[in-house]
Amino acid sequence: MDKKVKLIITDLDQTLLKGDKSVSQYTLETIKKCKEQEINIAIATARSERAAKKYIDLIKPDIIISNGGALAKHNGKVIYRSMLSPLTSDGLIKESVLHTDIGEVTVETEIGYYSNSHDLLKNGVDYDHAIYNSFEISLNCPSYKITVEAFNNEAVLELATKYSECSFLAYSGEKWCRFAHKNATKDYAIIKLAEHLNIDLSQIAAFGDDYNDIDMLKTCGYGVAVSNAIEEVRQVATHITYSNEEDGVARFIQENFLL
């Protein structure tokens, strides 16, 4: 047991959540015990706060890191925000719409989602409040992320390199790629949160499974991969726990951090 851990951060999809997107009662009880023992709980997700609302309401985390690290809040207060500038956003959107290796385009701003796909608006559970936009007219506002349907990741990566403030991320096993600010990362948000909370990074435990969790796990004192994580995540982890289907996050917390 490590009594020094003051903050536990977990990814949602394929980490805390089971394959059917549920959260077990055992996990909820574990989170409750953490709070009772004054351990802060945070979620760190590529989802927007809107798309994660169901789980935010259920888990009631002290800290929310959303949009892959572009936005971090502590008890509702914005601690860190990193967005693509209007110039970069509009440039990426315009080139993405015209790019032969890119299909659907979705943009998230402070106001909400915009997408050029009617099908995505109709069927995408994460975009139920999105607005259709052909992007023929510039949005002219900052964006948290631009998600594109990529038919050729290498070609899309070349597009990202044209913009100095931009980073590019491809998700394992998916056709979707994300453009975001280069500082819109989970690890960067965690560093800012640690400064705000006045805690050392060694006092933080993080759980993850995919590419956008790698630097987060490397940054924290405990970097824990669920057993279903991709190999690249498993290689950088300090520990490996059970899978998301086996309540890996909660079981590791119970065995290592709780009285």
Tab-separated table of C-alpha atoms in Angstrom:
chain	number	residue	atom	x	y	z
A	1	MET	CA	0.000	0.000	0.000
A	2	ASP	CA	1.283	3.487	-0.900
A	3	LYS	CA	-0.180	6.207	1.305
A	4	LYS	CA	1.654	8.897	-0.665
A	5	VAL	CA	-0.594	8.703	-3.721
A	6	LYS	CA	-2.813	11.787	-3.700
A	7	LEU	CA	-4.264	11.707	-7.207
A	8	ILE	CA	-5.505	8.816	-9.335
A	9	ILE	CA	-6.124	9.474	-13.019
A	10	THR	CA	-7.820	7.049	-15.362
A	11	ASP	CA	-8.661	6.929	-19.024
A	12	LEU	CA	-12.257	5.929	-19.775
A	13	ASP	CA	-12.699	3.837	-22.928
A	14	GLN	CA	-11.067	0.390	-22.761
A	15	THR	CA	-9.544	1.281	-19.374
A	16	LEU	CA	-12.097	2.133	-16.696
A	17	LEU	CA	-15.100	1.257	-18.851
A	18	LYS	CA	-15.946	-2.296	-19.801
A	19	GLY	CA	-16.427	-3.264	-23.429
A	20	ASP	CA	-20.142	-2.478	-23.191
A	21	LYS	CA	-19.247	1.025	-21.891
A	22	SER	CA	-20.502	0.257	-18.377
A	23	VAL	CA	-18.871	0.971	-15.013
A	24	SER	CA	-19.108	-1.828	-12.463
A	25	GLN	CA	-20.480	-1.353	-8.972
A	26	TYR	CA	-17.134	-2.575	-7.624
A	27	THR	CA	-15.377	0.253	-9.467
A	28	LEU	CA	-17.849	2.854	-8.193
A	29	GLU	CA	-17.408	1.626	-4.617
A	30	THR	CA	-13.629	1.795	-5.026
A	31	ILE	CA	-13.826	5.384	-6.263
A	32	LYS	CA	-16.014	6.271	-3.284
A	33	LYS	CA	-13.430	4.799	-0.896
A	34	CYS	CA	-10.696	6.860	-2.552
A	35	LYS	CA	-12.616	10.051	-1.901
A	36	GLU	CA	-13.255	9.009	1.703
A	37	GLN	CA	-9.497	8.602	2.113
A	38	GLU	CA	-8.815	12.021	0.535
A	39	ILE	CA	-7.404	10.689	-2.714
A	40	ASN	CA	-8.458	12.872	-5.635
A	41	ILE	CA	-10.025	11.108	-8.613
A	42	ALA	CA	-9.595	12.312	-12.192
A	43	ILE	CA	-10.729	11.081	-15.566
A	44	ALA	CA	-8.541	11.771	-18.597
A	45	THR	CA	-10.302	11.126	-21.862
A	46	ALA	CA	-10.136	11.936	-25.553
A	47	ARG	CA	-13.874	12.571	-25.315
A	48	SER	CA	-15.226	16.044	-24.851
A	49	GLU	CA	-16.883	16.931	-21.569
A	50	ARG	CA	-20.245	16.697	-23.346
A	51	ALA	CA	-19.518	13.217	-24.661
A	52	ALA	CA	-18.307	12.072	-21.233
A	53	LYS	CA	-21.180	13.645	-19.279
A	54	LYS	CA	-22.831	10.297	-18.507
A	55	TYR	CA	-19.665	9.082	-16.801
A	56	ILE	CA	-18.900	12.399	-15.131
A	57	ASP	CA	-22.341	12.306	-13.518
A	58	LEU	CA	-21.803	8.684	-12.478
A	59	ILE	CA	-18.216	8.873	-11.217
A	60	LYS	CA	-18.268	12.472	-9.968
A	61	PRO	CA	-14.514	12.996	-10.417
A	62	ASP	CA	-12.725	15.856	-8.686
A	63	ILE	CA	-10.838	16.570	-11.889
A	64	ILE	CA	-11.825	16.279	-15.549
A	65	ILE	CA	-9.214	16.190	-18.298
A	66	SER	CA	-11.104	16.183	-21.586
A	67	ASN	CA	-10.431	16.456	-25.308
A	68	GLY	CA	-7.239	14.455	-24.927
A	69	GLY	CA	-5.748	17.036	-22.565
A	70	ALA	CA	-6.910	20.258	-24.207
A	71	LEU	CA	-9.038	21.160	-21.191
A	72	ALA	CA	-8.542	20.447	-17.479
A	73	LYS	CA	-10.954	21.377	-14.693
A	74	HIS	CA	-10.717	20.982	-10.918
A	75	ASN	CA	-14.074	21.117	-9.148
A	76	GLY	CA	-15.537	22.905	-12.158
A	77	LYS	CA	-12.792	25.540	-12.396
A	78	VAL	CA	-10.715	25.667	-15.580
A	79	ILE	CA	-7.068	25.047	-14.682
A	80	TYR	CA	-5.677	24.537	-18.155
A	81	ARG	CA	-6.882	25.051	-21.717
A	82	SER	CA	-5.034	24.605	-25.011
A	83	MET	CA	-6.822	25.191	-28.317
A	84	LEU	CA	-5.908	25.498	-31.974
A	85	SER	CA	-5.977	29.117	-33.128
A	86	PRO	CA	-8.708	30.249	-35.548
A	87	LEU	CA	-6.113	30.538	-38.332
A	88	THR	CA	-4.797	26.996	-37.827
A	89	SER	CA	-8.283	25.568	-37.325
A	90	ASP	CA	-9.670	27.076	-40.497
A	91	GLY	CA	-6.599	26.048	-42.492
A	92	LEU	CA	-6.805	22.444	-41.319
A	93	ILE	CA	-10.551	22.288	-41.902
A	94	LYS	CA	-10.290	23.710	-45.415
A	95	GLU	CA	-7.477	21.355	-46.426
A	96	SER	CA	-9.151	18.354	-44.780
A	97	VAL	CA	-12.405	18.902	-46.658
A	98	LEU	CA	-10.522	19.061	-49.961
A	99	HIS	CA	-8.088	16.221	-49.169
A	100	THR	CA	-8.670	13.037	-51.184
A	101	ASP	CA	-7.441	10.861	-48.288
A	102	ILE	CA	-9.913	12.352	-45.802
A	103	GLY	CA	-13.634	11.622	-45.561
A	104	GLU	CA	-15.787	13.000	-42.763
A	105	VAL	CA	-14.611	15.983	-40.714
A	106	THR	CA	-15.790	16.940	-37.222
A	107	VAL	CA	-14.701	20.028	-35.299
A	108	GLU	CA	-15.179	20.773	-31.620
A	109	THR	CA	-15.186	24.356	-30.410
A	110	GLU	CA	-16.161	26.000	-27.137
A	111	ILE	CA	-19.694	26.331	-28.514
A	112	GLY	CA	-20.137	22.758	-29.689
A	113	TYR	CA	-19.591	20.246	-32.499
A	114	TYR	CA	-19.691	20.857	-36.231
A	115	SER	CA	-19.624	18.052	-38.802
A	116	ASN	CA	-19.934	17.708	-42.566
A	117	SER	CA	-21.508	14.254	-42.182
A	118	HIS	CA	-25.258	13.785	-41.810
A	119	ASP	CA	-24.672	10.110	-40.986
A	120	LEU	CA	-22.324	10.975	-38.140
A	121	LEU	CA	-24.805	13.450	-36.718
A	122	LYS	CA	-27.520	10.818	-36.888
A	123	ASN	CA	-25.599	7.820	-35.570
A	124	GLY	CA	-22.641	9.161	-33.577
A	125	VAL	CA	-23.498	8.996	-29.883
A	126	ASP	CA	-20.700	11.443	-29.052
A	127	TYR	CA	-22.087	14.047	-31.428
A	128	ASP	CA	-25.745	14.186	-30.472
A	129	HIS	CA	-25.670	17.984	-30.191
A	130	ALA	CA	-23.616	18.581	-33.325
A	131	ILE	CA	-24.511	21.037	-36.052
A	132	TYR	CA	-24.171	20.235	-39.744
A	133	ASN	CA	-21.622	22.414	-41.521
A	134	SER	CA	-20.194	22.012	-45.016
A	135	PHE	CA	-17.257	24.219	-43.911
A	136	GLU	CA	-17.535	26.304	-47.067
A	137	ILE	CA	-17.446	29.346	-44.776
A	138	SER	CA	-14.695	29.622	-42.152
A	139	LEU	CA	-15.694	29.035	-38.517
A	140	ASN	CA	-13.190	31.718	-37.483
A	141	CYS	CA	-12.881	30.486	-33.900
A	142	PRO	CA	-10.470	28.362	-31.833
A	143	SER	CA	-11.029	24.615	-31.705
A	144	TYR	CA	-10.232	21.905	-29.180
A	145	LYS	CA	-9.801	19.237	-31.815
A	146	ILE	CA	-10.497	18.382	-35.426
A	147	THR	CA	-11.322	14.715	-35.986
A	148	VAL	CA	-11.090	13.316	-39.496
A	149	GLU	CA	-11.849	10.047	-41.223
A	150	ALA	CA	-8.450	9.106	-42.632
A	151	PHE	CA	-8.002	6.709	-45.534
A	152	ASN	CA	-4.217	7.183	-45.465
A	153	ASN	CA	-2.633	8.166	-42.141
A	154	GLU	CA	0.728	9.108	-43.648
A	155	ALA	CA	-0.873	11.520	-46.085
A	156	VAL	CA	-2.902	13.106	-43.290
A	157	LEU	CA	0.216	13.392	-41.117
A	158	GLU	CA	1.834	15.467	-43.856
A	159	LEU	CA	-1.052	17.895	-43.535
A	160	ALA	CA	-0.453	18.295	-39.793
A	161	THR	CA	3.226	19.158	-40.308
A	162	LYS	CA	2.227	22.326	-42.167
A	163	TYR	CA	1.003	23.898	-38.930
A	164	SER	CA	3.583	24.452	-36.188
A	165	GLU	CA	1.101	24.531	-33.284
A	166	CYS	CA	-0.604	21.313	-34.392
A	167	SER	CA	-0.170	17.704	-33.276
A	168	PHE	CA	-1.542	14.598	-34.971
A	169	LEU	CA	-2.810	11.418	-33.338
A	170	ALA	CA	-4.099	8.192	-34.854
A	171	TYR	CA	-6.120	5.804	-32.694
A	172	SER	CA	-5.259	2.108	-32.717
A	173	GLY	CA	-7.631	-0.070	-34.704
A	174	GLU	CA	-9.651	2.902	-35.942
A	175	LYS	CA	-9.846	4.987	-39.095
A	176	TRP	CA	-10.169	8.231	-37.141
A	177	CYS	CA	-7.327	10.697	-36.591
A	178	ARG	CA	-7.201	13.830	-34.501
A	179	PHE	CA	-5.604	17.234	-34.968
A	180	ALA	CA	-5.128	19.264	-31.783
A	181	HIS	CA	-2.771	21.802	-30.250
A	182	LYS	CA	0.659	20.303	-29.580
A	183	ASN	CA	0.235	21.061	-25.862
A	184	ALA	CA	-3.237	19.502	-25.734
A	185	THR	CA	-1.967	16.279	-24.197
A	186	LYS	CA	-2.900	14.380	-21.070
A	187	ASP	CA	0.614	14.567	-19.654
A	188	TYR	CA	0.884	18.336	-20.146
A	189	ALA	CA	-2.479	18.850	-18.453
A	190	ILE	CA	-1.364	16.630	-15.560
A	191	ILE	CA	1.796	18.683	-15.047
A	192	LYS	CA	-0.320	21.846	-14.835
A	193	LEU	CA	-2.735	20.155	-12.421
A	194	ALA	CA	0.109	18.952	-10.195
A	195	GLU	CA	1.348	22.536	-9.959
A	196	HIS	CA	-2.160	23.730	-9.122
A	197	LEU	CA	-2.682	21.049	-6.458
A	198	ASN	CA	0.866	21.434	-5.133
A	199	ILE	CA	1.594	17.726	-5.379
A	200	ASP	CA	4.575	15.907	-6.825
A	201	LEU	CA	4.212	13.834	-9.975
A	202	SER	CA	5.486	10.866	-7.963
A	203	GLN	CA	2.262	11.104	-5.923
A	204	ILE	CA	0.090	10.491	-8.987
A	205	ALA	CA	-1.084	7.165	-10.420
A	206	ALA	CA	-2.378	6.986	-13.994
A	207	PHE	CA	-4.169	4.185	-15.858
A	208	GLY	CA	-4.432	3.814	-19.632
A	209	ASP	CA	-4.530	1.582	-22.691
A	210	ASP	CA	-3.830	3.482	-25.936
A	211	TYR	CA	-1.320	5.729	-27.695
A	212	ASN	CA	-2.586	8.960	-26.142
A	213	ASP	CA	-1.961	7.469	-22.678
A	214	ILE	CA	1.743	6.707	-23.191
A	215	ASP	CA	3.180	10.053	-22.081
A	216	MET	CA	0.650	10.248	-19.248
A	217	LEU	CA	1.878	6.938	-17.847
A	218	LYS	CA	5.516	7.987	-18.287
A	219	THR	CA	4.872	11.271	-16.447
A	220	CYS	CA	3.290	9.862	-13.282
A	221	GLY	CA	4.859	7.979	-10.389
A	222	TYR	CA	2.642	5.005	-11.104
A	223	GLY	CA	1.991	4.373	-14.794
A	224	VAL	CA	-0.392	1.438	-14.913
A	225	ALA	CA	-1.493	-0.319	-18.089
A	226	VAL	CA	-4.574	-2.502	-18.196
A	227	SER	CA	-3.704	-5.931	-19.592
A	228	ASN	CA	-5.714	-5.229	-22.755
A	229	ALA	CA	-3.557	-2.168	-23.532
A	230	ILE	CA	-1.603	-1.961	-26.766
A	231	GLU	CA	1.987	-3.219	-26.556
A	232	GLU	CA	3.471	0.286	-26.719
A	233	VAL	CA	1.588	1.241	-23.538
A	234	ARG	CA	2.513	-1.968	-21.764
A	235	GLN	CA	6.193	-1.325	-22.511
A	236	VAL	CA	6.271	2.075	-20.760
A	237	ALA	CA	4.091	1.089	-17.793
A	238	THR	CA	5.557	0.671	-14.315
A	239	HIS	CA	2.824	-1.865	-13.570
A	240	ILE	CA	0.288	-3.946	-15.488
A	241	THR	CA	-3.092	-4.686	-13.953
A	242	TYR	CA	-6.070	-6.814	-14.969
A	243	SER	CA	-8.066	-5.932	-18.085
A	244	ASN	CA	-10.903	-3.442	-18.280
A	245	GLU	CA	-13.332	-6.370	-18.327
A	246	GLU	CA	-11.860	-7.564	-15.010
A	247	ASP	CA	-12.051	-4.207	-13.180
A	248	GLY	CA	-8.302	-3.780	-13.554
A	249	VAL	CA	-8.233	-0.152	-12.429
A	250	ALA	CA	-10.308	-0.711	-9.301
A	251	ARG	CA	-8.470	-3.898	-8.360
A	252	PHE	CA	-5.078	-2.203	-8.584
A	253	ILE	CA	-6.326	0.703	-6.471
A	254	GLN	CA	-7.749	-1.631	-3.838
A	255	GLU	CA	-4.555	-3.680	-3.673
A	256	ASN	CA	-2.099	-0.771	-3.595
A	257	PHE	CA	-3.568	2.543	-2.465
A	258	LEU	CA	-6.453	2.009	-0.041
A	259	LEU	CA	-6.309	1.399	3.688
